């Protein structure tokens, strides 16, 4: 018997008034996969991720998580998804630790304290954990946001430009963590503008343009120049 | 029901409503007995009360459609609610105009602070905010849900308005029709009132349908724009 | 169910932690309340009317205004870094979020309310100590109703481009009964009126609170869901 | 100098574009004023006092409330994406920024104020048409003073972690005289009192306005300075 | 005779309470230069830029612009500096064009309209110029922020992680623009975490760590691996 895919999207559409941000996207994501999404500004990547992570209601189309259809706000799914968006979702007046504790409680994380400590250590913020987020540098905020995203060991990790503001060291840590997640019967989908880094991390790459997910290809089937060529072809060719 | 049909029914209803309107005006001026205590002005009653009831009906529809809209997320219901709300707003305004006219003569003042009057005015305000909320968000779906909530909560005022005259010592006359022990009216008065009632109801329904069809056309327009911006996909490049 | 309560508590705890770190809303509401009391003192021409006689009404007006000031920001705090989106991505039921917020706001307003009674008692020489329990009870009932409505609509106004400025328009029409009965009840208590006379308005306040909480709990999800 | 005026105008224009793009905010503030009037009506037990007698005081309270509602947000708009920082990086003098903001706020409040007079006139049956010019004058003076102070402090509170809620705490003590004299002047005009009696309070209002503008202009730079 | 350097900083220090974010930095920047600053998260890069651009008052040290000392808020300097920070400085409820117009007025830009149009075109936003910024995607916001920064042709351009959120095309455009600026007797100082891209653009590179500007070197003296080695050495070695 074969298990249903972790996440499956059929005919996803999202309109903002007259503007169609995501147009008819089909996508399946299986455990052990790490998908990297590329595309020009305004292609609809963030909107697609918001749809997949259930923080935005699709205008049309349906979503299945482990074979069961779901709508935004379904707790069974929410518990297993971790999301990093353009904004950090953090409270500027609470300390790093208080932020994680708070979210940990809402996710019903068990053994919260030492889990929080561990995550803070993964992103290298132990030293600052009792400082208010308002005093953090951009990269520190991004690190904390990542810790928040991974806090409850989500089965599906959704990351929108996760490398933003991270220094070399932090970026390296993140790559390592993501590879672990992938190889641990969980799945990752991320958006980035850095083709090479995306390709190296991913098992599969996809390119969006004008709201459409134009191509998908296994990462190993492409080398650096190959991916760039593909990207350019998709973006230039008006579909 | 197709838009064309909707518009035709609307027009027929409108004409019927107008005919009845003529009829009841004739009754008001040539048929009904003059009420003893208040004299001629009392004849405003035949506009005043029906207008109020139609307004209630309208807001009832708003609440109903809104509730179902929240439940099913069916865009049409939202449009219907909006259409009804505008009708209700108009008729409430009529009540708020005829009332003072009557009051000036019956009570010697345009306005007094008195539960039913105030609550009616507030009802008017609630639906004003109903329209405000619609325009005031970044994304349409959201404002529609907000409006729905306002519409539902606002309707909770209606029973209060009806009961207010019974609960509080108030200038405003007690119910003469909608009361436990049946109508307490001269039969001529009663059927004039009913004619007026019918006329207003038809006119309201006509207005309602027209606005509804307009809203729907707006949606069509959006759809067309979208179709232009995103023509149905051609062959997509493969990796 | 326990998870549910746990979530409500988490929200409440978070809001209060933040509050007692920045004192943001408490300071604002408190000062607003006190100074309003003072201003009322000035605004009302003593020769025309003895403020003490109309204090109960003013108390409720002040609770209302300072309440709006605080409530208006509950969801702004969440909007700052889109934290609200983050909250909605967690598996907690939306109702838990709502009641958590209501609880937090009720606590804040409770503090203010108590303060107000004291202040007005002082300025207007009211007999607050008469039977404080009745007074507290009335206050509490009213505040619960108020926050239940206010929280729901502050979620709406925070979601609009108009922000707080929309809030009063949304809630005032709904709060008339509150002002009316709250004011009447308080007046009765202050004037040491008969207990049975108190029954009516208090029952009304109770009904209002319950109705508000129920509708709020039912509708909230639709307000916040994206 | 021309550059200076040009800058003031740019700020004013920007704020008003935002306001009038959708009349939302104005409508909201206006209805807020009206609703407050209604609530006052209810809060004040009519058997105890005839609101008409104390209307002038209430008018000013309401101007204040609705003003705070709007003022609180003036710099909030700038904070959203740190736009205030961006403004301070431009070569315009800080004073220009200040006066631009004051102007924008004054315009808004002016509209509200006028509306309020109408509303109260209607509800409380005041003799507004008596001599509208005197009324308008008093209103204008008061509003200028109010916005001058309010704008300065809304900048302060926007800078503090406490956000705009801190505003009332900072502004109110200064506004007591405003309410006092404004209320008195309005009362005099409404009751058609002797012109010379009016002189006193009006002069005070004027003094307040001037003083507020000057201090505001002087202090603003230090408030927004990083 | 030699002109004084465009920007000169001596012994810059900035403390946040007990925390020293920037510790004793000396820096001179000449026209025709493009300096790239690197450093781990929390090194003090953003704070340094804020000091140099006059948006933050140094705790100690002094700044000279074309030889004349200046303090934050000095209009003569402000007119010639363009700053891009972590935040966009834009008004979400105004359209792209309104935003640029507004800032253009404040900078006293002449021939505003067609200048605005040109800038919008440089960043490729003509199509969306009349949409509210609130509806923009992250990359679009970043593009607009860049347009704002360059609107008044500043002599000194200060950019904090300018490539954030930009797609390949936009990044390319930006690189081109910056090279133009540099070769046009003006200067650029930027922060980025992308060592290679920074090196290729820059005439000079600097590495910060723990608030100190530890090393500065001409870009051409380093190849990719060389720079990375340097960076690691500076960051690892506790100074
Ligand atoms: C001044 C503003 C007034 C307002 C806002 C107002 C409002 C209303 C409303 C909302 C209703 C429908 C209530 C219900 O049936 O549940 C109503 C009904 C009625 N009004 Fe008024 N009214 C006003 C003035 C007056 C005056 C001055 C009179 C006559 C002295 C009057 C006489 C009536 C009568 C007889 C009914 C029908 C009562 C019934 O059968 O239920 N109204 N009014
Ligand atoms: N709330 C909104 N209202 C209207 N349009 C929107 C809204 N949000 C997004 N859009 C539009 O939808 C399109 C896709 O936006 P999205 O943020 O998904 O792009 P993106 O692929 O993430 O771009 P970037 O790489 O810059 O992040 C854009 O054209 C944007 O203008
Ligand atoms: N307002 C503040 N209050 C207290 N500390 C602050 C404040 N702003 C910055 N800091 C501290 O100063 C140090 C430098 O911050 P800065 O933003 O300059 O780092 P950065 O080099 O830009 O890092 P990143 O690469 O993450 O942007 C950090 O440790 C930060 O915590
Ligand atoms: Mg994006
Ligand atoms: Mg930085």
mmCIF file with all atom_site columns, N, CA and C in Angstrom, chain A residues 6-32:
data_model
loop_
_atom_site.group_PDB
_atom_site.id
_atom_site.type_symbol
_atom_site.label_atom_id
_atom_site.label_alt_id
_atom_site.label_comp_id
_atom_site.label_asym_id
_atom_site.label_entity_id
_atom_site.label_seq_id
_atom_site.pdbx_PDB_ins_code
_atom_site.Cartn_x
_atom_site.Cartn_y
_atom_site.Cartn_z
_atom_site.occupancy
_atom_site.B_iso_or_equiv
_atom_site.pdbx_formal_charge
_atom_site.auth_seq_id
_atom_site.auth_comp_id
_atom_site.auth_asym_id
_atom_site.auth_atom_id
_atom_site.pdbx_PDB_model_num
ATOM 1  N N  . UNK A 1 6  ? 2.111  13.891 1.594   1.00 0.00 ? 6  UNK A N  1
ATOM 2  C CA . UNK A 1 6  ? 1.972  14.738 2.783   1.00 0.00 ? 6  UNK A CA 1
ATOM 3  C C  . UNK A 1 6  ? 1.055  15.911 2.464   1.00 0.00 ? 6  UNK A C  1
ATOM 4  N N  . UNK A 1 7  ? 1.351  16.586 1.365   1.00 0.00 ? 7  UNK A N  1
ATOM 5  C CA . UNK A 1 7  ? 0.540  17.755 0.986   1.00 0.00 ? 7  UNK A CA 1
ATOM 6  C C  . UNK A 1 7  ? 0.203  17.658 -0.497  1.00 0.00 ? 7  UNK A C  1
ATOM 7  N N  . UNK A 1 8  ? -1.066 17.894 -0.808  1.00 0.00 ? 8  UNK A N  1
ATOM 8  C CA . UNK A 1 8  ? -1.461 17.882 -2.206  1.00 0.00 ? 8  UNK A CA 1
ATOM 9  C C  . UNK A 1 8  ? -2.383 19.051 -2.485  1.00 0.00 ? 8  UNK A C  1
ATOM 10 N N  . UNK A 1 9  ? -2.044 19.820 -3.520  1.00 0.00 ? 9  UNK A N  1
ATOM 11 C CA . UNK A 1 9  ? -2.872 20.975 -3.895  1.00 0.00 ? 9  UNK A CA 1
ATOM 12 C C  . UNK A 1 9  ? -3.374 20.770 -5.315  1.00 0.00 ? 9  UNK A C  1
ATOM 13 N N  . UNK A 1 10 ? -4.672 21.032 -5.526  1.00 0.00 ? 10 UNK A N  1
ATOM 14 C CA . UNK A 1 10 ? -5.223 20.882 -6.884  1.00 0.00 ? 10 UNK A CA 1
ATOM 15 C C  . UNK A 1 10 ? -5.923 22.162 -7.311  1.00 0.00 ? 10 UNK A C  1
ATOM 16 N N  . UNK A 1 11 ? -5.508 22.673 -8.456  1.00 0.00 ? 11 UNK A N  1
ATOM 17 C CA . UNK A 1 11 ? -6.174 23.835 -9.057  1.00 0.00 ? 11 UNK A CA 1
ATOM 18 C C  . UNK A 1 11 ? -6.282 25.031 -8.134  1.00 0.00 ? 11 UNK A C  1
ATOM 19 N N  . UNK A 1 12 ? -5.207 25.304 -7.365  1.00 0.00 ? 12 UNK A N  1
ATOM 20 C CA . UNK A 1 12 ? -5.243 26.436 -6.443  1.00 0.00 ? 12 UNK A CA 1
ATOM 21 C C  . UNK A 1 12 ? -5.311 27.757 -7.210  1.00 0.00 ? 12 UNK A C  1
ATOM 22 N N  . UNK A 1 13 ? -6.229 28.622 -6.788  1.00 0.00 ? 13 UNK A N  1
ATOM 23 C CA . UNK A 1 13 ? -6.364 29.959 -7.362  1.00 0.00 ? 13 UNK A CA 1
ATOM 24 C C  . UNK A 1 13 ? -6.560 30.942 -6.231  1.00 0.00 ? 13 UNK A C  1
ATOM 25 N N  . UNK A 1 14 ? -5.899 32.090 -6.318  1.00 0.00 ? 14 UNK A N  1
ATOM 26 C CA . UNK A 1 14 ? -6.181 33.139 -5.345  1.00 0.00 ? 14 UNK A CA 1
ATOM 27 C C  . UNK A 1 14 ? -6.238 34.489 -6.055  1.00 0.00 ? 14 UNK A C  1
ATOM 28 N N  . UNK A 1 15 ? -7.383 35.137 -5.909  1.00 0.00 ? 15 UNK A N  1
ATOM 29 C CA . UNK A 1 15 ? -7.556 36.469 -6.503  1.00 0.00 ? 15 UNK A CA 1
ATOM 30 C C  . UNK A 1 15 ? -7.514 37.534 -5.422  1.00 0.00 ? 15 UNK A C  1
ATOM 31 N N  . UNK A 1 16 ? -6.933 38.675 -5.756  1.00 0.00 ? 16 UNK A N  1
ATOM 32 C CA . UNK A 1 16 ? -7.083 39.874 -4.930  1.00 0.00 ? 16 UNK A CA 1
ATOM 33 C C  . UNK A 1 16 ? -7.845 40.864 -5.776  1.00 0.00 ? 16 UNK A C  1
ATOM 34 N N  . UNK A 1 17 ? -9.129 40.991 -5.519  1.00 0.00 ? 17 UNK A N  1
ATOM 35 C CA . UNK A 1 17 ? -9.947 41.813 -6.408  1.00 0.00 ? 17 UNK A CA 1
ATOM 36 C C  . UNK A 1 17 ? -9.787 41.286 -7.825  1.00 0.00 ? 17 UNK A C  1
ATOM 37 N N  . UNK A 1 18 ? -9.528 42.185 -8.768  1.00 0.00 ? 18 UNK A N  1
ATOM 38 C CA . UNK A 1 18 ? -9.401 41.757 -10.150 1.00 0.00 ? 18 UNK A CA 1
ATOM 39 C C  . UNK A 1 18 ? -8.076 41.049 -10.422 1.00 0.00 ? 18 UNK A C  1
ATOM 40 N N  . UNK A 1 19 ? -7.150 41.170 -9.451  1.00 0.00 ? 19 UNK A N  1
ATOM 41 C CA . UNK A 1 19 ? -5.801 40.675 -9.697  1.00 0.00 ? 19 UNK A CA 1
ATOM 42 C C  . UNK A 1 19 ? -5.667 39.208 -9.289  1.00 0.00 ? 19 UNK A C  1
ATOM 43 N N  . UNK A 1 20 ? -5.218 38.369 -10.210 1.00 0.00 ? 20 UNK A N  1
ATOM 44 C CA . UNK A 1 20 ? -5.053 36.951 -9.886  1.00 0.00 ? 20 UNK A CA 1
ATOM 45 C C  . UNK A 1 20 ? -3.611 36.692 -9.494  1.00 0.00 ? 20 UNK A C  1
ATOM 46 N N  . UNK A 1 21 ? -3.375 36.470 -8.185  1.00 0.00 ? 21 UNK A N  1
ATOM 47 C CA . UNK A 1 21 ? -2.007 36.314 -7.682  1.00 0.00 ? 21 UNK A CA 1
ATOM 48 C C  . UNK A 1 21 ? -1.496 34.905 -7.902  1.00 0.00 ? 21 UNK A C  1
ATOM 49 N N  . UNK A 1 22 ? -2.377 33.921 -7.700  1.00 0.00 ? 22 UNK A N  1
ATOM 50 C CA . UNK A 1 22 ? -2.008 32.535 -7.943  1.00 0.00 ? 22 UNK A CA 1
ATOM 51 C C  . UNK A 1 22 ? -3.047 31.948 -8.890  1.00 0.00 ? 22 UNK A C  1
ATOM 52 N N  . UNK A 1 23 ? -2.572 31.377 -10.007 1.00 0.00 ? 23 UNK A N  1
ATOM 53 C CA . UNK A 1 23 ? -3.490 30.923 -11.046 1.00 0.00 ? 23 UNK A CA 1
ATOM 54 C C  . UNK A 1 23 ? -3.336 29.431 -11.263 1.00 0.00 ? 23 UNK A C  1
ATOM 55 N N  . UNK A 1 24 ? -4.281 28.658 -10.731 1.00 0.00 ? 24 UNK A N  1
ATOM 56 C CA . UNK A 1 24 ? -4.386 27.251 -11.093 1.00 0.00 ? 24 UNK A CA 1
ATOM 57 C C  . UNK A 1 24 ? -3.091 26.474 -10.890 1.00 0.00 ? 24 UNK A C  1
ATOM 58 N N  . UNK A 1 25 ? -2.713 26.319 -9.642  1.00 0.00 ? 25 UNK A N  1
ATOM 59 C CA . UNK A 1 25 ? -1.483 25.600 -9.320  1.00 0.00 ? 25 UNK A CA 1
ATOM 60 C C  . UNK A 1 25 ? -1.792 24.198 -8.799  1.00 0.00 ? 25 UNK A C  1
ATOM 61 N N  . UNK A 1 26 ? -1.172 23.207 -9.383  1.00 0.00 ? 26 UNK A N  1
ATOM 62 C CA . UNK A 1 26 ? -1.229 21.836 -8.872  1.00 0.00 ? 26 UNK A CA 1
ATOM 63 C C  . UNK A 1 26 ? 0.142  21.509 -8.287  1.00 0.00 ? 26 UNK A C  1
ATOM 64 N N  . UNK A 1 27 ? 0.116  20.858 -7.116  1.00 0.00 ? 27 UNK A N  1
ATOM 65 C CA . UNK A 1 27 ? 1.395  20.592 -6.467  1.00 0.00 ? 27 UNK A CA 1
ATOM 66 C C  . UNK A 1 27 ? 1.226  19.448 -5.466  1.00 0.00 ? 27 UNK A C  1
ATOM 67 N N  . UNK A 1 28 ? 2.142  18.520 -5.489  1.00 0.00 ? 28 UNK A N  1
ATOM 68 C CA . UNK A 1 28 ? 2.150  17.517 -4.414  1.00 0.00 ? 28 UNK A CA 1
ATOM 69 C C  . UNK A 1 28 ? 3.527  17.504 -3.791  1.00 0.00 ? 28 UNK A C  1
ATOM 70 N N  . UNK A 1 29 ? 3.525  17.326 -2.464  1.00 0.00 ? 29 UNK A N  1
ATOM 71 C CA . UNK A 1 29 ? 4.794  17.326 -1.728  1.00 0.00 ? 29 UNK A CA 1
ATOM 72 C C  . UNK A 1 29 ? 4.794  16.094 -0.833  1.00 0.00 ? 29 UNK A C  1
ATOM 73 N N  . UNK A 1 30 ? 5.869  15.312 -0.925  1.00 0.00 ? 30 UNK A N  1
ATOM 74 C CA . UNK A 1 30 ? 5.931  14.068 -0.173  1.00 0.00 ? 30 UNK A CA 1
ATOM 75 C C  . UNK A 1 30 ? 6.954  14.169 0.936   1.00 0.00 ? 30 UNK A C  1
ATOM 76 N N  . UNK A 1 31 ? 6.815  13.334 1.935   1.00 0.00 ? 31 UNK A N  1
ATOM 77 C CA . UNK A 1 31 ? 7.819  13.330 3.011   1.00 0.00 ? 31 UNK A CA 1
ATOM 78 C C  . UNK A 1 31 ? 9.179  13.026 2.394   1.00 0.00 ? 31 UNK A C  1
ATOM 79 N N  . UNK A 1 32 ? 10.215 13.599 2.988   1.00 0.00 ? 32 UNK A N  1
ATOM 80 C CA . UNK A 1 32 ? 11.555 13.375 2.464   1.00 0.00 ? 32 UNK A CA 1
ATOM 81 C C  . UNK A 1 32 ? 11.890 14.313 1.317   1.00 0.00 ? 32 UNK A C  1
#
